[in-house]
Coordinates of C-alpha atoms in Angstrom, one line a residue:
Chain A
M1 CA 4.7 206.6 141.1
K2 CA 5.0 204.9 137.7
I3 CA 3.1 202.0 138.0
K4 CA 0.1 203.9 139.8
A5 CA 0.1 207.1 136.8
L6 CA -0.8 204.2 134.6
F7 CA -3.4 202.7 136.5
V8 CA -5.1 205.9 136.7
A9 CA -4.5 206.1 133.4
A10 CA -5.7 202.5 132.5
A11 CA -9.2 203.0 134.6
L12 CA -9.9 206.4 132.7
T13 CA -9.8 204.2 130.0
L14 CA -12.3 202.0 130.6
A15 CA -14.2 204.7 132.7
A16 CA -14.7 206.9 130.2
P17 CA -17.6 206.6 127.4
F18 CA -19.6 207.5 131.1
T19 CA -17.4 209.5 132.8
Q20 CA -17.2 211.7 129.7
A21 CA -20.1 213.7 131.7
Q22 CA -18.8 213.5 134.8
E23 CA -15.4 214.6 134.3
S24 CA -14.4 214.6 137.2
L25 CA -15.6 210.1 138.5
S26 CA -13.4 209.2 141.1
V27 CA -11.8 205.5 141.0
D28 CA -14.0 205.5 145.1
D29 CA -16.9 206.6 143.3
L30 CA -16.1 204.0 141.1
L31 CA -16.6 201.3 143.0
K32 CA -18.9 202.9 145.1
L33 CA -21.1 202.8 141.9
V34 CA -20.5 198.8 141.9
K35 CA -21.1 197.7 145.0
D36 CA -24.8 199.6 144.5
G37 CA -25.5 197.4 141.6
Q38 CA -24.3 194.3 143.2
V39 CA -26.9 195.3 145.0
Q40 CA -29.6 196.4 142.6
D41 CA -29.7 192.8 141.4
N42 CA -29.4 190.7 143.8
R43 CA -32.5 192.0 144.5
A44 CA -33.9 192.3 141.5
F45 CA -33.0 188.3 141.4
Q46 CA -35.0 187.7 145.3
E47 CA -37.6 189.2 143.6
R48 CA -37.8 186.6 140.6
L49 CA -37.2 183.5 142.5
R50 CA -39.9 184.4 144.7
R51 CA -42.4 185.4 142.4
F52 CA -41.7 182.1 140.2
N53 CA -42.0 179.9 143.6
S54 CA -45.9 181.5 143.9
S55 CA -47.0 180.7 139.8
K56 CA -45.3 177.1 140.9
A57 CA -49.0 176.5 142.5
E58 CA -51.1 177.5 139.2
Q59 CA -49.3 175.6 136.9
E60 CA -49.4 172.2 138.9
N61 CA -53.0 172.6 139.4
L62 CA -53.4 174.1 135.2
V63 CA -51.3 170.4 134.4
N64 CA -53.8 168.5 136.3
Q65 CA -57.2 170.6 134.9
A66 CA -55.0 168.8 131.1
K67 CA -54.5 164.8 132.6
N68 CA -58.7 165.5 133.8
D69 CA -59.9 166.6 130.5
R70 CA -57.6 164.4 128.8
A71 CA -59.3 161.3 129.9
R72 CA -62.5 162.1 130.3
L73 CA -62.7 163.1 126.4
E74 CA -60.9 159.4 126.5
Q75 CA -64.0 157.4 127.6
E76 CA -65.4 160.1 124.9
S77 CA -63.8 158.5 122.1
S78 CA -64.2 154.7 122.7
N79 CA -68.0 155.3 123.8
K80 CA -68.6 156.8 120.3
E81 CA -66.5 153.8 119.1
Q82 CA -68.9 151.7 120.4
Q83 CA -71.7 153.1 119.1
F84 CA -69.7 153.1 116.0
Q85 CA -69.2 149.2 115.9
D86 CA -73.4 149.5 117.2
N87 CA -74.5 151.2 114.8
E88 CA -71.6 149.9 111.7
T89 CA -73.5 146.7 112.9
K90 CA -76.8 147.2 112.6
I91 CA -76.3 149.2 109.0
A92 CA -75.3 145.4 108.3
E93 CA -78.5 143.5 109.8
A94 CA -80.4 146.7 107.6
Q95 CA -78.9 145.9 104.6
E96 CA -78.8 142.2 104.7
R97 CA -82.4 142.9 105.3
L98 CA -83.4 144.6 102.8
T99 CA -80.7 142.0 100.4
D100 CA -83.3 139.8 101.3
R101 CA -86.2 141.4 100.9
M102 CA -85.3 142.8 97.6
G103 CA -84.4 138.6 96.4
S104 CA -84.2 139.8 92.5
L105 CA -85.2 143.1 92.5
K106 CA -81.2 143.5 92.7
E107 CA -81.1 141.7 89.3
L108 CA -83.5 143.9 88.0
F109 CA -82.2 147.2 89.0
G110 CA -78.5 146.1 87.8
V111 CA -80.5 145.5 84.2
L112 CA -82.2 148.0 84.7
Q113 CA -78.6 150.2 85.1
Q114 CA -77.4 148.4 82.5
V115 CA -80.3 148.9 79.6
A116 CA -80.9 152.2 80.8
G117 CA -76.7 153.5 80.1
D118 CA -76.9 151.3 76.9
T119 CA -80.1 153.3 76.3
K120 CA -78.1 156.6 76.5
A121 CA -75.5 155.6 74.1
V122 CA -78.1 155.1 71.6
F123 CA -79.6 158.3 72.5
Q124 CA -76.5 160.5 72.4
G125 CA -75.7 158.6 69.2
S126 CA -79.0 159.6 67.2
V127 CA -79.6 162.0 64.4
I128 CA -83.4 161.5 66.5
S129 CA -82.3 164.1 70.0
S130 CA -81.8 166.6 67.7
Q131 CA -85.4 167.0 67.3
M132 CA -86.3 165.8 71.3
P133 CA -82.5 167.4 72.8
G134 CA -83.0 166.6 76.7
R135 CA -84.1 162.5 76.7
D136 CA -80.9 161.2 78.2
Q137 CA -81.4 163.8 81.8
F138 CA -84.1 161.3 82.5
L139 CA -82.1 158.5 81.7
T140 CA -78.8 160.6 83.7
D141 CA -81.3 160.5 86.4
L142 CA -82.1 157.0 86.4
I143 CA -78.8 155.9 86.2
A144 CA -77.9 156.9 89.3
V145 CA -81.1 156.6 91.6
A146 CA -80.2 152.9 89.9
G147 CA -77.1 152.9 90.9
S148 CA -78.0 154.2 94.4
S149 CA -78.1 152.3 97.7
S150 CA -80.6 154.3 98.9
K151 CA -83.5 154.9 96.1
L152 CA -85.1 153.3 94.0
P153 CA -86.0 154.1 91.2
S154 CA -90.4 154.2 90.9
I155 CA -92.6 152.8 89.3
E156 CA -93.2 156.3 87.3
Q157 CA -89.1 156.2 85.8
L158 CA -89.6 152.7 85.1
E159 CA -92.6 153.1 82.5
R160 CA -91.2 156.3 80.9
L161 CA -87.7 154.4 80.3
W162 CA -89.6 152.0 78.2
Y163 CA -92.1 154.7 76.9
E164 CA -88.7 156.0 75.8
M165 CA -87.0 153.3 74.3
Q166 CA -90.5 152.5 72.1
A167 CA -90.7 155.9 71.2
E168 CA -86.6 155.9 69.7
A169 CA -88.4 152.9 67.9
T170 CA -91.2 154.1 66.6
Y171 CA -89.3 157.9 65.6
S172 CA -86.5 155.9 63.9
G173 CA -89.7 154.6 61.6
H174 CA -90.7 158.1 60.9
I175 CA -89.4 161.0 58.2
A176 CA -89.8 164.0 60.1
Q177 CA -89.7 167.9 59.4
Y178 CA -88.9 170.7 62.2
Q179 CA -86.6 173.2 63.2
A180 CA -83.2 173.0 64.8
P181 CA -79.8 174.4 64.5
V182 CA -77.7 173.3 61.8
V183 CA -73.6 174.9 62.1
L184 CA -72.7 175.9 58.8
P185 CA -69.4 175.0 57.8
S186 CA -68.5 178.1 58.0
G187 CA -68.3 178.0 61.9
D188 CA -72.7 179.7 61.9
T189 CA -75.2 178.5 63.7
V190 CA -78.5 178.5 61.7
E191 CA -81.6 177.8 62.4
K192 CA -82.9 175.8 59.5
T193 CA -85.8 173.6 58.8
V194 CA -84.8 170.1 58.5
T195 CA -85.3 166.5 57.6
R196 CA -85.1 163.7 59.4
I197 CA -85.2 160.1 58.1
G198 CA -85.1 157.4 60.2
G199 CA -82.9 157.0 62.8
F200 CA -79.9 157.6 59.8
N201 CA -79.6 160.9 58.0
V202 CA -80.4 164.1 58.8
V203 CA -80.6 166.4 55.5
S204 CA -81.1 170.6 54.9
E205 CA -81.8 171.7 52.0
G206 CA -80.2 168.5 49.8
K207 CA -77.1 168.3 51.8
Y208 CA -76.8 166.0 54.2
L209 CA -76.1 167.3 57.6
D210 CA -73.8 165.0 60.7
W211 CA -74.8 165.0 64.1
D212 CA -72.5 166.0 66.0
L213 CA -71.5 163.8 69.8
Q214 CA -69.9 166.7 71.3
T215 CA -71.8 169.5 70.8
G216 CA -75.0 168.2 70.0
R217 CA -75.5 169.8 66.9
L218 CA -76.6 168.9 63.4
V219 CA -73.5 170.1 61.3
E220 CA -73.6 170.0 57.7
L221 CA -70.6 168.0 56.0
D222 CA -67.9 170.2 54.7
K223 CA -68.1 167.3 51.6
Q224 CA -71.2 167.0 50.1
P225 CA -71.5 163.2 48.4
G226 CA -72.7 164.4 44.9
G227 CA -75.8 165.4 43.3
R228 CA -76.5 161.9 42.8
Y229 CA -76.8 161.4 46.5
N230 CA -77.6 165.7 47.0
G231 CA -80.6 165.7 44.4
P232 CA -82.5 163.3 46.1
A233 CA -82.5 164.3 49.4
A234 CA -83.4 167.7 48.0
E235 CA -86.5 165.8 46.1
L236 CA -87.1 164.3 49.6
E237 CA -87.0 167.1 51.6
S238 CA -89.6 169.5 49.1
A239 CA -91.6 166.4 48.7
S240 CA -95.8 165.8 49.5
G241 CA -96.6 163.4 52.3
V242 CA -97.2 160.6 50.2
A243 CA -94.7 161.0 47.1
L244 CA -92.8 158.6 46.6
T245 CA -88.8 159.0 45.7
G246 CA -85.5 158.0 46.0
F247 CA -83.6 158.3 48.1
W248 CA -80.0 157.5 49.6
I249 CA -79.6 156.8 53.0
D250 CA -76.4 156.2 54.9
P251 CA -76.7 152.4 56.8
S252 CA -74.3 154.0 58.8
R253 CA -75.6 156.4 60.5
G254 CA -73.1 159.3 58.9
Q255 CA -70.2 157.8 60.1
L256 CA -69.3 156.8 56.1
L257 CA -70.0 160.3 54.6
K258 CA -67.3 161.3 56.7
I259 CA -65.3 159.5 56.3
M260 CA -66.0 159.5 53.0
G261 CA -64.9 163.6 53.4
Q262 CA -61.7 162.9 54.6
S263 CA -60.9 160.9 51.6
P264 CA -58.2 163.5 49.1
E265 CA -59.0 166.1 47.1
L266 CA -57.9 165.3 43.6
G267 CA -54.7 167.8 44.7
D268 CA -53.7 166.0 47.6
R269 CA -53.5 162.9 45.7
V270 CA -51.2 163.6 43.2
D271 CA -49.2 166.0 45.6
Q272 CA -48.5 161.9 47.1
G273 CA -47.0 160.5 43.8
G274 CA -43.5 163.2 45.0
V275 CA -40.9 164.2 42.4
V276 CA -41.6 161.1 40.4
G277 CA -45.7 162.4 40.5
Y278 CA -45.1 165.5 38.7
I279 CA -41.8 164.9 36.0
I280 CA -44.8 162.2 35.1
I281 CA -46.9 165.7 34.0
A282 CA -44.2 167.6 33.1
L283 CA -43.8 165.3 30.1
A284 CA -47.5 164.5 29.8
V285 CA -47.7 168.5 29.2
V286 CA -44.8 168.4 26.8
G287 CA -46.1 165.2 24.3
I288 CA -49.2 166.8 24.4
L289 CA -48.1 170.5 23.8
L290 CA -45.9 168.8 21.1
A291 CA -48.4 166.5 19.1
I292 CA -51.6 169.5 19.1
W293 CA -48.3 171.3 17.7
R294 CA -47.6 168.9 14.9
M295 CA -51.3 167.9 14.6
L296 CA -52.3 172.0 13.2
V297 CA -48.6 172.4 11.6
L298 CA -49.8 168.9 9.0
Q299 CA -53.3 169.4 9.0
V300 CA -52.1 173.2 7.1
E301 CA -49.6 171.0 5.1
R302 CA -52.2 169.0 4.0
A303 CA -54.7 170.8 3.1
K304 CA -52.0 172.9 0.8
V305 CA -51.2 169.6 -0.8
Y306 CA -54.9 168.6 -1.7
K307 CA -54.8 171.9 -3.3
Q308 CA -51.2 171.8 -5.4
M309 CA -52.8 168.1 -6.2
K310 CA -55.5 169.6 -8.1
S311 CA -53.3 172.4 -9.2
D312 CA -50.6 172.3 -12.3
V313 CA -49.1 175.2 -10.8
A314 CA -46.5 174.9 -8.4
D315 CA -46.5 176.5 -5.3
E316 CA -43.0 176.1 -3.2
K317 CA -44.7 177.0 -0.3
N318 CA -46.0 173.1 0.1
S319 CA -43.7 169.7 0.2
L320 CA -45.5 168.4 -3.4
G321 CA -45.3 172.1 -5.1
R322 CA -41.6 171.6 -4.1
V323 CA -41.8 168.2 -6.0
M324 CA -43.6 169.4 -8.9
A325 CA -41.0 172.2 -9.3
V326 CA -38.1 169.7 -9.0
F327 CA -40.1 167.6 -11.7
N328 CA -41.5 171.0 -13.7
A329 CA -37.3 171.0 -13.7
N330 CA -35.9 168.3 -15.5
K331 CA -39.1 166.9 -17.0
H332 CA -37.1 167.0 -20.0
A333 CA -34.4 164.7 -18.5
D334 CA -34.3 160.4 -19.3
T335 CA -36.5 159.5 -16.2
E336 CA -33.3 158.0 -14.6
T337 CA -32.5 161.0 -13.8
L338 CA -35.8 162.3 -13.0
E339 CA -36.7 159.7 -11.0
L340 CA -32.6 160.5 -8.9
H341 CA -34.3 163.6 -8.6
L342 CA -37.4 163.1 -7.4
G343 CA -36.1 160.6 -5.2
E344 CA -33.5 163.4 -3.9
A345 CA -36.8 165.7 -3.4
I346 CA -38.8 163.1 -1.5
A347 CA -36.9 162.3 0.3
A348 CA -35.8 166.0 1.9
E349 CA -39.9 166.1 2.2
I350 CA -40.0 163.5 4.5
P351 CA -38.2 164.9 7.9
R352 CA -40.8 168.1 7.6
L353 CA -43.5 166.3 8.6
T354 CA -42.6 163.6 10.4
R355 CA -40.8 166.0 12.2
A356 CA -41.6 165.7 16.6
I357 CA -43.3 162.5 16.5
G358 CA -41.4 160.1 17.6
W359 CA -41.1 162.1 20.9
I360 CA -44.5 161.7 21.2
K361 CA -44.1 158.5 20.4
I362 CA -41.6 158.1 23.3
I363 CA -42.8 159.9 26.0
S364 CA -45.9 157.6 25.7
V365 CA -43.8 154.9 26.1
V366 CA -41.5 156.3 29.2
A367 CA -44.7 157.4 31.0
P368 CA -45.9 154.1 32.2
L369 CA -42.3 153.2 32.8
L370 CA -42.0 156.0 35.6
G371 CA -45.2 155.2 36.9
L372 CA -43.6 152.4 37.5
L373 CA -40.6 153.8 38.9
G374 CA -42.1 155.1 41.7
T375 CA -44.1 152.1 42.5
V376 CA -41.2 151.5 43.1
T377 CA -40.1 153.5 45.0
G378 CA -42.6 153.8 47.2
M379 CA -42.7 150.1 47.5
I380 CA -38.9 150.4 48.8
D381 CA -40.8 152.7 51.4
V382 CA -43.1 150.9 52.7
F383 CA -40.9 147.7 52.8
E384 CA -38.6 150.3 55.1
T385 CA -41.2 151.1 56.8
M386 CA -42.4 147.5 57.5
S387 CA -38.9 146.9 58.6
L388 CA -39.0 150.1 61.5
F389 CA -42.6 149.2 62.9
G390 CA -44.0 146.0 61.4
T391 CA -47.0 145.3 59.8
G392 CA -49.3 146.3 62.6
D393 CA -50.4 149.4 61.3
P394 CA -51.9 150.1 57.3
K395 CA -51.8 154.1 58.4
L396 CA -48.0 154.2 58.5
M397 CA -47.4 152.5 55.3
A398 CA -50.3 154.4 53.2
G399 CA -47.3 157.0 52.2
G400 CA -45.6 154.4 49.8
I401 CA -48.8 152.7 49.2
S402 CA -50.7 155.8 47.9
Q403 CA -46.9 157.2 46.0
A404 CA -46.7 153.8 44.7
L405 CA -50.4 153.7 43.6
V406 CA -50.4 157.1 42.2
T407 CA -47.6 157.1 39.9
T408 CA -48.8 154.2 38.1
V409 CA -52.2 156.3 37.8
L410 CA -50.6 159.3 36.6
G411 CA -48.0 157.1 34.4
L412 CA -51.4 155.5 32.4
V413 CA -52.7 158.7 32.4
A414 CA -49.6 160.0 30.9
A415 CA -49.1 157.6 28.3
I416 CA -53.3 157.1 27.5
P417 CA -53.7 161.2 26.3
C418 CA -49.8 160.9 24.7
V419 CA -50.3 156.9 22.5
F420 CA -53.8 158.4 21.5
L421 CA -52.1 161.7 20.5
H422 CA -49.6 160.3 18.9
T423 CA -51.7 157.9 16.8
L424 CA -53.7 161.1 15.5
A425 CA -50.2 163.0 14.3
Y426 CA -49.2 159.9 12.8
N427 CA -52.4 158.7 10.7
R428 CA -51.3 162.1 9.1
S429 CA -47.9 162.6 8.9
R430 CA -48.0 158.6 7.4
E431 CA -50.5 160.2 4.7
L432 CA -48.7 163.2 3.7
M433 CA -45.9 160.5 2.7
M434 CA -47.9 157.9 0.6
I435 CA -49.2 161.4 -1.1
L436 CA -45.4 161.8 -1.8
E437 CA -43.3 158.7 -1.6
E438 CA -46.6 156.1 -3.6
R439 CA -48.3 159.3 -5.7
A440 CA -46.9 161.7 -6.7
T441 CA -44.7 160.8 -9.1
G442 CA -48.1 159.5 -10.5
I443 CA -50.1 162.5 -9.8
L444 CA -47.2 164.1 -11.9
A445 CA -46.7 161.9 -14.2
R446 CA -51.8 162.8 -14.8
Q447 CA -50.0 166.2 -15.0
A448 CA -47.7 166.0 -17.8
E449 CA -49.8 163.6 -19.8
Q450 CA -52.3 165.9 -19.6
Q451 CA -50.7 168.5 -20.5
S452 CA -48.9 167.1 -23.5
K453 CA -52.3 166.0 -24.9
A454 CA -53.8 169.8 -24.5
A455 CA -50.5 171.2 -26.4
Chain B
M1 CA -88.7 146.0 29.3
F2 CA -86.7 148.8 28.6
V3 CA -86.1 149.5 32.5
E4 CA -84.9 146.1 33.3
L5 CA -82.4 145.3 30.9
Y6 CA -81.1 148.8 33.0
E7 CA -81.2 148.0 36.4
P8 CA -78.2 145.5 36.0
V9 CA -76.4 146.9 33.9
Y10 CA -76.4 150.3 36.0
L11 CA -75.8 148.5 38.0
F12 CA -72.4 146.8 36.6
M13 CA -71.2 150.1 36.0
E14 CA -72.1 151.3 39.2
R15 CA -69.6 148.8 41.2
G16 CA -66.6 149.3 38.1
G17 CA -66.8 153.4 38.6
D18 CA -65.7 155.3 36.2
V19 CA -63.0 153.8 34.0
L20 CA -65.7 151.9 32.9
Y21 CA -67.8 154.5 30.8
G22 CA -64.4 155.8 29.4
I23 CA -63.8 151.3 28.6
L24 CA -67.0 151.7 27.0
G25 CA -66.5 154.6 25.0
L26 CA -63.7 153.6 24.0
I27 CA -65.2 150.0 23.0
F28 CA -67.5 152.0 21.5
V29 CA -65.1 154.1 18.7
L30 CA -63.9 150.7 18.2
W31 CA -66.4 148.0 16.8
L32 CA -67.6 152.9 15.0
L33 CA -64.7 152.3 13.5
V34 CA -64.7 148.8 12.4
L35 CA -68.2 148.7 11.1
E36 CA -66.8 152.0 9.0
R37 CA -64.1 149.8 7.2
V38 CA -66.7 146.8 7.0
A39 CA -69.5 149.0 5.4
Y40 CA -66.4 150.5 3.2
F41 CA -64.4 147.9 1.7
T42 CA -68.9 146.2 1.3
F43 CA -70.2 149.7 -0.3
V44 CA -67.0 151.5 -1.3
H45 CA -64.6 149.8 -2.2
K46 CA -65.4 148.0 -5.8
R47 CA -66.9 150.9 -6.7
S48 CA -63.5 152.6 -6.2
V49 CA -61.7 149.6 -7.8
K50 CA -64.0 149.9 -10.8
T51 CA -63.3 153.8 -11.8
A52 CA -60.2 152.5 -11.3
V53 CA -59.6 150.0 -12.8
Q54 CA -62.6 152.2 -15.9
E55 CA -59.3 154.3 -15.4
W56 CA -56.8 152.5 -16.3
E57 CA -58.3 150.4 -19.3
A58 CA -59.0 153.4 -21.6
R59 CA -55.5 154.6 -21.1
S60 CA -53.9 154.7 -25.7
E61 CA -50.9 152.7 -23.7
R62 CA -50.2 151.0 -20.6
R63 CA -45.8 150.7 -21.1
S64 CA -44.7 154.2 -20.9
W65 CA -42.5 155.3 -17.3
H66 CA -45.9 157.5 -17.1
A67 CA -48.2 154.9 -17.6
H68 CA -46.2 152.9 -14.7
Q69 CA -46.2 155.9 -12.2
V70 CA -50.0 156.5 -13.1
R71 CA -50.9 152.9 -11.9
Q72 CA -48.9 153.5 -8.6
D73 CA -50.5 156.3 -8.1
L74 CA -53.9 154.4 -8.7
I75 CA -53.2 151.1 -6.4
G76 CA -51.6 154.4 -4.2
K77 CA -54.4 155.6 -3.6
L78 CA -57.3 151.9 -3.8
E79 CA -54.5 151.0 -0.5
H80 CA -53.9 153.8 1.3
D81 CA -58.8 154.0 1.2
L82 CA -58.4 150.3 2.7
V83 CA -56.1 150.4 5.3
A84 CA -57.2 154.1 6.4
N85 CA -59.2 153.8 10.1
M86 CA -56.8 150.7 10.6
T87 CA -54.3 152.2 12.8
T88 CA -56.7 154.1 14.9
I89 CA -58.5 150.7 15.4
K90 CA -55.2 149.4 16.8
M91 CA -54.6 152.2 18.7
V92 CA -57.6 151.8 20.4
I93 CA -57.2 148.0 21.1
G94 CA -53.8 148.6 22.4
M95 CA -55.5 151.1 24.8
A96 CA -58.5 149.3 26.4
P97 CA -55.8 147.6 28.7
L98 CA -54.4 150.4 29.4
F99 CA -57.6 151.8 30.8
G100 CA -58.2 148.2 33.1
L101 CA -54.9 148.9 34.0
L102 CA -55.7 152.0 34.7
G103 CA -58.9 151.1 37.0
T104 CA -57.3 148.9 38.3
V105 CA -54.7 151.1 40.2
T106 CA -58.1 153.4 40.8
G107 CA -59.4 150.6 42.8
M108 CA -56.6 149.9 44.9
I109 CA -56.2 153.0 46.4
E110 CA -59.7 152.7 46.8
V111 CA -59.2 149.6 49.0
F112 CA -55.7 151.5 50.7
D113 CA -57.8 154.6 51.8
V114 CA -60.1 152.1 53.3
M115 CA -57.3 149.9 54.7
A116 CA -56.4 153.8 55.8
F117 CA -59.4 154.2 57.8
I118 CA -60.9 151.7 59.3
G119 CA -58.1 148.9 59.2
N120 CA -57.4 146.2 57.1
G121 CA -59.8 143.6 59.7
S122 CA -62.8 144.6 57.3
P123 CA -63.1 142.4 54.1
K124 CA -66.7 143.4 53.3
A125 CA -65.8 147.3 53.1
M126 CA -62.6 146.8 51.1
A127 CA -65.0 144.9 48.0
S128 CA -66.5 147.8 46.4
G129 CA -62.4 149.2 45.4
I130 CA -62.0 146.1 44.4
S131 CA -64.9 145.6 42.3
K132 CA -63.6 149.2 40.4
A133 CA -60.2 147.4 40.2
T134 CA -60.9 143.7 38.9
I135 CA -64.4 145.0 36.8
P136 CA -62.4 147.5 34.8
T137 CA -59.6 144.9 34.5
M138 CA -61.5 142.6 32.8
A139 CA -63.8 145.4 31.0
G140 CA -61.2 146.0 29.3
M141 CA -59.5 142.5 28.6
V142 CA -62.6 141.3 26.7
G143 CA -63.1 145.1 24.2
A144 CA -59.3 144.4 23.7
L145 CA -60.0 140.7 22.7
T146 CA -62.8 141.2 20.6
G147 CA -61.2 144.1 18.9
V148 CA -58.2 141.7 18.6
F149 CA -60.1 139.2 16.9
A150 CA -62.0 141.5 14.6
Q151 CA -58.8 144.0 13.2
S152 CA -57.5 140.5 12.2
L153 CA -60.2 139.1 10.4
L154 CA -59.8 143.3 8.6
E155 CA -56.3 142.6 7.9
R156 CA -56.6 139.0 6.1
Y157 CA -58.9 141.3 4.1
I158 CA -56.5 143.8 3.5
N159 CA -54.0 141.8 2.7
R160 CA -55.8 139.6 0.1
E161 CA -57.3 143.3 -2.0
K162 CA -54.1 144.6 -1.6
I163 CA -52.3 141.8 -3.9
H164 CA -55.9 141.2 -6.1
L165 CA -56.2 144.9 -6.6
E166 CA -51.6 144.9 -8.0
D167 CA -53.9 141.0 -10.5
Q168 CA -56.6 144.1 -11.8
L169 CA -54.2 146.1 -13.1
T170 CA -52.4 145.0 -15.6
F171 CA -50.2 146.2 -17.9
D172 CA -51.1 145.4 -21.4
H173 CA -53.7 142.0 -22.1

């Protein structure tokens, strides 16, 4: 009884999902339901089997058809291959016949292609192209024709090549004036009247232009070679037909002008000198300022002393006047005391006259020494570079070499005015010193004599 | 005639670069100063010695302390006038080789510029820089040498004159 109750509970639990609607489904009903399902499945299986069996024949049919197709296509492919090989042989024969018939002409076309290539490079690089643009298109076509195996260059094309080459040679002997677009340093493109001198240079408004290969434009050079060269260029442009004017050409067809544009400016040069260079410049400025200051002071003093020499009244505002005052104060002492006092007074004046002049001298000596220091440090730099990268590339060594040379130049440039100004200042101070040391007592003695004579 | 002379000089100056103009100016100043000295010695110096001697001889007495100082003054003034400009001449002579050296270095800078642009395989491209390096050096040396020659002659004359001056202003007859 207990077991039955359990079974029912289990069956109920299992049937729960679909028996919720029909609470009263019994175990017998369930069994019947299962049985019905079995019969139904069996029927479906039979049905499927029958369908598969019927389509099998159809599939086999398809396979056969595909096999037939493949066989046919393979046949076709082998036919084509055969045909291809035949054609190959025919082409080889035809080409051989072509080579035979062309004979030396083939070599001629090789040369033609090469010459056309060279000429194209020449035309592209030539400033004459600025006057006659588009000449290289014909050459590009000709090269393509001469290089292809299916086409032959025509007689017209050969003659035109010859004509173009001759034209280039002729135009390179002419000076021509025409309108052309010019790229200014600001980047604007302006239509300008330009003058072409043979195949060498193009100038416009007294300025040299450069033929730029990439853009095929005339470009005004940023840095012009300067008045001595630009002046004749302007003269040439304005000259009438037969007038002879001198003109500077760049025989390298603009290369030298471009290199010149790359050379550094004065500021860049000074900068290459490095720290040592700036120290030298500072020293030079100090030296020159000192010299100017001393020269002004001594010039004023000199004027005062010369005025004092002519006057009997001692003016304490100049060195001779101060010596004179001492002389006047000791006029009646004995000569030995007088000389002692005068010597003292003169000795006291000397440092005022020679002040700072020694410094100018020192700067004029130290500046070249500093230049030498810069040279040596620059050379150390060069040798370090050489030990790292070898001596192959002069460009790598350029930094050290420019430092070495620029500091030397700066040293000399600082020393030369310092030596000059030192000499001038020294001359002035020496003149005044001479007046005090050798002439002061004489002048005073003469004045004293005249006073006593007058009295 | 003038054009024929002008051409080689112009080419020489062109090859030597800007520094050569400095050396040219320096040598010009040097010889101007030397000529000034020669002119002074021949035309002015003799006369100023004569006036000094006259002033000295005109004195009533030539033995007192005052007389000694006046004699010293006369000699000092004459000597000073004799050696005037000599330091400038010496300076200019000293500066000529400095300018030459300046030319050497600027020329070398140009050589290295060329090397940096087109490598060291082209001696022809470097020729301009090398001539700018060597010609001013030579010009500076030649200028200084001729100057040294003139300067030593002037010095000798000045020293002789100094001794002569002392002899002319005697204390007593």
